[in-house]
XYZ file of C-alpha atoms in Angstrom:
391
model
C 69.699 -35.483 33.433
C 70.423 -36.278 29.529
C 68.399 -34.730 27.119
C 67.622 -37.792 25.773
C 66.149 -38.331 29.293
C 64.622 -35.140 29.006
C 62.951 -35.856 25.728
C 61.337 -39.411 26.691
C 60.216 -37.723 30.114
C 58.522 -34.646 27.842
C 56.852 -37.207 25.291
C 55.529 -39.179 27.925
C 53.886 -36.391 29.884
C 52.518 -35.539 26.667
C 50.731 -38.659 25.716
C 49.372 -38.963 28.960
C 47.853 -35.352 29.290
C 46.257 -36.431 25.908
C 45.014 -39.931 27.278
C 44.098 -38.057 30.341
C 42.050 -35.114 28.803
C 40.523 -37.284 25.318
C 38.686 -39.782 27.674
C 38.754 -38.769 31.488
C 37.218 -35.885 33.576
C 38.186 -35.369 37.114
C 35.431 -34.552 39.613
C 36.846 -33.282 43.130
C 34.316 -34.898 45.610
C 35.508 -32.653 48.449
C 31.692 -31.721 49.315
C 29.555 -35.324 48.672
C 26.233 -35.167 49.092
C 24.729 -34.561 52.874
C 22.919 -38.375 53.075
C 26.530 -39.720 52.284
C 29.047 -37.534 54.210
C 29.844 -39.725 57.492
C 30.455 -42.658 54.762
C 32.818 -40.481 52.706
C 34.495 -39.176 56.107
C 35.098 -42.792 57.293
C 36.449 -44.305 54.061
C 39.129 -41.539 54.667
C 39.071 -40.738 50.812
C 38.544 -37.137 50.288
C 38.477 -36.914 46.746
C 38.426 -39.461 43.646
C 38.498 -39.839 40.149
C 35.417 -40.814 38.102
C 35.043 -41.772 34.747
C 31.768 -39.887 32.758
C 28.811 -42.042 32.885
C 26.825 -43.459 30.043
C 24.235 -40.197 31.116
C 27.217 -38.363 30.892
C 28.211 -39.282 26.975
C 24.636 -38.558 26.259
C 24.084 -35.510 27.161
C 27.687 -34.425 25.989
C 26.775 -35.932 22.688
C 23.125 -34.194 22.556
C 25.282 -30.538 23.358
C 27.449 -31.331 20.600
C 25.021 -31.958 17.928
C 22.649 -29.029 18.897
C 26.023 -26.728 18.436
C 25.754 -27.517 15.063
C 26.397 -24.676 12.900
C 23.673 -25.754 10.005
C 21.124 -25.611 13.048
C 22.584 -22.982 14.447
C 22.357 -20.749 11.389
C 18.400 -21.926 10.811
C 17.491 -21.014 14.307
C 19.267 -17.520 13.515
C 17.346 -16.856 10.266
C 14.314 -18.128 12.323
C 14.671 -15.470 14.801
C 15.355 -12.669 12.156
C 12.182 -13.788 10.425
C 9.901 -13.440 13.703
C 11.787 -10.250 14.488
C 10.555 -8.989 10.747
C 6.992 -10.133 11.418
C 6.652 -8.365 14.717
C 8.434 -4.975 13.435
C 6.137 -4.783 10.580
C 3.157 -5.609 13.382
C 4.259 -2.878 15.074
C 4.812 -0.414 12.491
C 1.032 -1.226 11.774
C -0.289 -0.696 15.165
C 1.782 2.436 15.024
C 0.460 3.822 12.354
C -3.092 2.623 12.928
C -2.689 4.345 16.883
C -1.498 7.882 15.323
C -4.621 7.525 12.385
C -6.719 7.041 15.392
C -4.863 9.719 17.892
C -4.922 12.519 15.033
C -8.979 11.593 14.655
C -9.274 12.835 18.438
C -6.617 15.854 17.955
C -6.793 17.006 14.693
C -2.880 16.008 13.734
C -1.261 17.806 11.907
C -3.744 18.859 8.880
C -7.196 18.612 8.536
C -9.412 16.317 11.197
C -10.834 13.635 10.566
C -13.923 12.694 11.741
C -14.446 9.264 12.845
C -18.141 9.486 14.183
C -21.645 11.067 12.368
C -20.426 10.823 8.564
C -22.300 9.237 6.016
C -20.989 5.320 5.443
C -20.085 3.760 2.014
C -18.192 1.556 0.391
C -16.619 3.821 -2.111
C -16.532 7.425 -3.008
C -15.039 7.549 -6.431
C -14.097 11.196 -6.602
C -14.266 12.438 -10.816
C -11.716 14.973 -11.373
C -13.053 17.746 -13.504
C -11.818 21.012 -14.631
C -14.319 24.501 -15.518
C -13.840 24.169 -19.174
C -15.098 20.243 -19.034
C -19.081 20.105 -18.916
C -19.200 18.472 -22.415
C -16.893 15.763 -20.955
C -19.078 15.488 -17.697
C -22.077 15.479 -19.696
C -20.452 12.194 -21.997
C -20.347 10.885 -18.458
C -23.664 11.748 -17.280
C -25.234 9.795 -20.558
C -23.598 6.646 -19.732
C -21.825 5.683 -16.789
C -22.494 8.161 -14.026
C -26.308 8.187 -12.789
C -28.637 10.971 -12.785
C -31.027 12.265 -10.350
C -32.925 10.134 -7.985
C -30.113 7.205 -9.259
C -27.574 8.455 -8.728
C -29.044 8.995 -4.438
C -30.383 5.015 -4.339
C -26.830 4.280 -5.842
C -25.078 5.901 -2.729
C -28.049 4.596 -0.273
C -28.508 0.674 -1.371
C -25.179 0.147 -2.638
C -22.916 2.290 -0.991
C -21.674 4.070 -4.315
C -20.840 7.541 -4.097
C -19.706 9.283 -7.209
C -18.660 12.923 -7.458
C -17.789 15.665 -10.252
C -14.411 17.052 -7.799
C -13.347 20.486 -8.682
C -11.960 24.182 -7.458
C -12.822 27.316 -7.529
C -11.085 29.760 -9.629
C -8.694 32.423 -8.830
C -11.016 35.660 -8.975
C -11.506 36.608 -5.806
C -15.327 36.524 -4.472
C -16.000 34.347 -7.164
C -16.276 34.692 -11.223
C -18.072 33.837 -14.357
C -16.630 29.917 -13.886
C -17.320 29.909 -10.430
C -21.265 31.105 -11.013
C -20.944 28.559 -14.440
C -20.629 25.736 -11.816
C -22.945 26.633 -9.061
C -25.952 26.843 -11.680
C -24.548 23.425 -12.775
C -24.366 21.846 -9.587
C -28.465 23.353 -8.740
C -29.267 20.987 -11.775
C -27.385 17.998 -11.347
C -26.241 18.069 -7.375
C -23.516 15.998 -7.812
C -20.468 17.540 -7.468
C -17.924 18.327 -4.586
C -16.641 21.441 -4.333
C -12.908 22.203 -3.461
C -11.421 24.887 -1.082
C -8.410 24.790 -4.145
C -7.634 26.995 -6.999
C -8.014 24.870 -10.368
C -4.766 24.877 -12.840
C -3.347 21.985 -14.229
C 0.161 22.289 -12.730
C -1.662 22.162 -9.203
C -2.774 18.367 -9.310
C -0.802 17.031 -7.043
C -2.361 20.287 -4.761
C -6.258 18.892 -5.854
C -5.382 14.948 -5.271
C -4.348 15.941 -1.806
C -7.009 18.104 -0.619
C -9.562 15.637 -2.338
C -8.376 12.509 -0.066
C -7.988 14.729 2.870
C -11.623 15.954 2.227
C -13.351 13.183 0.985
C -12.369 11.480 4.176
C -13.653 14.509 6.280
C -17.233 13.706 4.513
C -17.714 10.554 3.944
C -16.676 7.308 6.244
C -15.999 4.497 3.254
C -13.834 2.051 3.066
C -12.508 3.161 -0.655
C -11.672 6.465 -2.251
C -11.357 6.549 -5.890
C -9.976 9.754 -8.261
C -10.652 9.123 -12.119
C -10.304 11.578 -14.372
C -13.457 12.468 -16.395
C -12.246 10.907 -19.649
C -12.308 7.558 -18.365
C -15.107 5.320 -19.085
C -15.819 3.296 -16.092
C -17.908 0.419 -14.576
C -18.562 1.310 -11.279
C -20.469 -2.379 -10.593
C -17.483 -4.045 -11.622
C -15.198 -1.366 -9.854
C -16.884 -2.254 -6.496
C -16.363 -5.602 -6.854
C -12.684 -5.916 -7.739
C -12.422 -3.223 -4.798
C -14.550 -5.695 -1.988
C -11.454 -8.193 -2.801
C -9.065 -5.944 -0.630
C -11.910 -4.736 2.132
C -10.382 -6.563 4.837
C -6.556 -5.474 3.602
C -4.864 -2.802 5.378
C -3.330 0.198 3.896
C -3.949 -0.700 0.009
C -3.503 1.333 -2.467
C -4.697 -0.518 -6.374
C -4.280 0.783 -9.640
C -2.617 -0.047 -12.903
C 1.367 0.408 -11.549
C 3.986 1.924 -13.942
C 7.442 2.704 -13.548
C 7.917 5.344 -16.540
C 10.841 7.636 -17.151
C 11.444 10.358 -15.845
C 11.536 12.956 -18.217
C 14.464 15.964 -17.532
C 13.577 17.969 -20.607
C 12.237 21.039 -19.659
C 9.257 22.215 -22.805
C 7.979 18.495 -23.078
C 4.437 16.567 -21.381
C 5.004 15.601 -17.861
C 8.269 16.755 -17.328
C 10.082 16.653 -13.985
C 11.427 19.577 -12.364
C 13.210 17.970 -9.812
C 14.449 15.252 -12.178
C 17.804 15.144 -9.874
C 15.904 13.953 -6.810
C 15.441 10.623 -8.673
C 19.318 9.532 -9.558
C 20.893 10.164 -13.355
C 19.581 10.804 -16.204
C 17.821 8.259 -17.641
C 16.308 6.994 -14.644
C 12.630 5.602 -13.865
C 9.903 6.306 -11.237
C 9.348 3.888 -8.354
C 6.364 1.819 -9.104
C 2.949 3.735 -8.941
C -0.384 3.685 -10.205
C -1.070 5.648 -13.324
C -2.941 8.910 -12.851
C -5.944 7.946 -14.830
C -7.902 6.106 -12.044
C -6.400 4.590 -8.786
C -7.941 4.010 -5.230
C -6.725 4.100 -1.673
C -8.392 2.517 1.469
C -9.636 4.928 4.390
C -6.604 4.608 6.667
C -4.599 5.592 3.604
C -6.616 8.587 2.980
C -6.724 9.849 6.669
C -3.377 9.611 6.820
C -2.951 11.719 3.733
C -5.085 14.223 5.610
C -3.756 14.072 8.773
C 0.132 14.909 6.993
C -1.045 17.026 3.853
C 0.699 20.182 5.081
C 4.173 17.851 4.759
C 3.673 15.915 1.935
C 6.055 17.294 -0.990
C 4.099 17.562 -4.365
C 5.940 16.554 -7.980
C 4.676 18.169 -10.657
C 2.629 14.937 -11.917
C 0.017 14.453 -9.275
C 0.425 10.097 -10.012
C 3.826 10.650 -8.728
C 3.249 12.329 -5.552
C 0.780 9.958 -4.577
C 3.296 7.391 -5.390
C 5.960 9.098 -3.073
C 3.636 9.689 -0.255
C 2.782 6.021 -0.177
C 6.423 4.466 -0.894
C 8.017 4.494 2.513
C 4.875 3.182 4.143
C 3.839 -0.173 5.130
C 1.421 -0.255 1.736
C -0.052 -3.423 -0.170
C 0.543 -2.160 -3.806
C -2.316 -3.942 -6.176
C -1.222 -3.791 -9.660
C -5.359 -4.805 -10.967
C -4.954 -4.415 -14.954
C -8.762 -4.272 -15.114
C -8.625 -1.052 -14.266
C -6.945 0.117 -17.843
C -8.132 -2.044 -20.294
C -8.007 -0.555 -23.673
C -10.682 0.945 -25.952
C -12.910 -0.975 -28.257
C -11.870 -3.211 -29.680
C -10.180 -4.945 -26.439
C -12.014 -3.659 -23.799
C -15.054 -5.570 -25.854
C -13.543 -8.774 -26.632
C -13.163 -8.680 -22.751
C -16.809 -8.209 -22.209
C -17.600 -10.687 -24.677
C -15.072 -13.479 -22.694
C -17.220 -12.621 -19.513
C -14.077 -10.455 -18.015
C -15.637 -7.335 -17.660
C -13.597 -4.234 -17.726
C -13.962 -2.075 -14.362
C -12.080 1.020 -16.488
C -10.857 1.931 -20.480
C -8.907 4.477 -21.763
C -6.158 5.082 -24.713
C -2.846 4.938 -23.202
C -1.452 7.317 -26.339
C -3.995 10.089 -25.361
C -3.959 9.474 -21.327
C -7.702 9.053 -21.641
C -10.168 8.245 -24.129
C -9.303 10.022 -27.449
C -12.223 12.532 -28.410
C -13.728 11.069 -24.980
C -17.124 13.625 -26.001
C -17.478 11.977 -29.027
C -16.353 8.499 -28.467
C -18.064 7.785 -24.627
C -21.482 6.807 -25.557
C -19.993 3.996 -28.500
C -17.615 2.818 -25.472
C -19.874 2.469 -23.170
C -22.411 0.531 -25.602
C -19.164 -2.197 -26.430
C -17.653 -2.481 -22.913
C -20.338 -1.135 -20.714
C -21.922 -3.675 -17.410
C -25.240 -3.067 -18.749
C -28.074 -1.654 -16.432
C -28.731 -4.375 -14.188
C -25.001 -4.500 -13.154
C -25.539 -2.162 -10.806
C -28.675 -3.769 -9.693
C -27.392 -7.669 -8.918
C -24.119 -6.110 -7.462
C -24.308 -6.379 -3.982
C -23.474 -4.056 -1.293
C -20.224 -4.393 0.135
């Protein structure tokens, strides 16, 4: 054969494979269906070639568009974002099973008692150090109740409000130690620590405060302010209720300062390294002068105290023990409005200030001194208290 005869045979065979395979499909009809075999068998034709239906086209057509990859990328990043939804589900129930498994057990720190405690809505847990009665008495005069007020407070509304400290490091007991329990005859309203007091042992205090403040009292908030902070607890309560049905959340004023490397200065960082170069910020976290947590929050901090690693600035170890979990962070700027005059001009606009310190002195300046003027400009007045409902 020529190979030009070769060539017109090959082209040929070509465009009839393509004519064949762009428009025709053959369907071997070796096995018809059972109600039509003797017809099939007596035609004689044991096969044939049929051309696709209009169904056919349809349905081909339908497969086509379905395969197409805009749709097929949306139904991709539909399935990631379910498979999102239910890990973080999970993670909850997880976490919410092991609160609730460590209640029973005891975990691995302190139990937690989940039946018999006293209910409330909030503890709000003062932290106060032996040389600090002026500053608790500034407190006493103006925002923290007295007496027989201070028990209806915790009773109708669900308040509880504590003086937290230590004990000191004589053993058996010294002059500080006796200082406070003749205090505490008068006033009754402090809770006592199994914690030696220093200031470089914070992040120490913070953690055995949750983990016992939990152990004592079944609320749905617990609150640490430091006891030159002038606060409205009426106001506090009520910004609080906003986040009662919220799992895990932890609200305060967040901050993301630096993180200071310099050994000699305030708030320095010994393990500066542990948070990248030099230069670096914190993760977000709520400043130290007043935050809160809700009670799954705090048990947890109970249940995993012995683990939890402690910075040397007590705001930062909550932080870190709260990053990696499944946490609503509430960034609520009420809770550090400024001194007079701001957090009055606030009062006087009907936004009430649930906390006010000086940022340059990490409290109120002179917060002996200052407290009972603060409290006059910014304070709820008396019958806060009284028309805020229980949560």
């Amino acid at each position: 054969m020529s190979g030009k005869a070769v060539f017109v045979l090959c082209a040929t065979s070509f465009f009839v494979g393509l004519l064949l395979s762009g428009r025709m499909t053959t369907v071997l009809t070796s096995s018809p269906p059972s109600g039509h075999r003797g017809a099939s068998s007596s035609s004689g034709h044991g096969s044939r070639i049929a051309l696709l239906s209009d169904d056919d086209c349809e349905h081909r057509r339908k497969l086509e568009e379905e395969s197409n990859p805009k749709d097929v990328m949306k139904e991709v990043s539909r399935t990631h974002q379910a498979i999102r939804s239910l890990d973080k589900s999970v993670s909850s129930l997880e976490m919410e099973l092991s609160v609730e498994r460590a209640k029973r057990t005891g975990g691995l720190g302190a139990s937690v008692p989940s039946k018999g405690l006293p209910k409330a809505f909030v503890v709000v847990g003062i932290n106060t150090a032996f040389s600090s009665k002026k500053r608790r008495d500034s407190l006493r005069d103006t925002w923290v109740p007295r007496g027989e007020k201070l028990r209806r407070l915790e009773k109708e509304k669900g308040i509880v409000v504590r003086f937290v400290i230590g004990h000191s490091a004589t053993p058996g007991g010294g002059a500080l130690d006796r200082a406070i329990d003749v205090e505490e005859a008068e006033t009754r309203d402090f809770m006592r620590l199994d914690h030696v007091e220093g200031y470089h042992e914070l992040s120490s205090k913070t953690r055995i405060y949750f983990a016992a403040a939990v152990a004592t009292w079944d609320a749905a908030f617990y609150v640490k302010v430091d006891d030159d902070v002038h606060v409205n607890l009426g106001m506090l309560a009520s910004r609080l209720a906003r986040y009662r049905t919220t799992p895990r959340v932890y609200v305060g004023c967040m901050k993301s300062g630096p993180v200071l490397s310099q050994k000699g200065v305030k708030y320095h960082e010994p393990e500066s390294w542990k948070f990248g170069d030099e230069g670096n910020k914190y993760f977000r976290h709520a400043t130290g002068q007043i935050y809160a947590i809700s009670r799954d929050l705090a048990s947890y901090i109970s249940i995993n105290q012995p683990i939890l690693h402690r910075f040397a600035n007590e705001d930062v170890s909550l932080g870190a023990w709260l990053i990696g979990l499944e946490v609503e962070h509430v960034d609520d700027r009420s809770l550090c409005c400024a001194t007079p005059p701001d957090c009055e001009w606030k009062k006087q606009a009907g936004d009430v200030c649930a906390a006010s310190f000086d940022w340059s002195c990490s409290g109120i300046c002179k917060s002996v001194d200052r407290m009972r003027a603060i409290h006059s400009a910014c304070g709820e007045g008396e019958g806060a208290l009284g028309n805020y409902a229980a949560a």
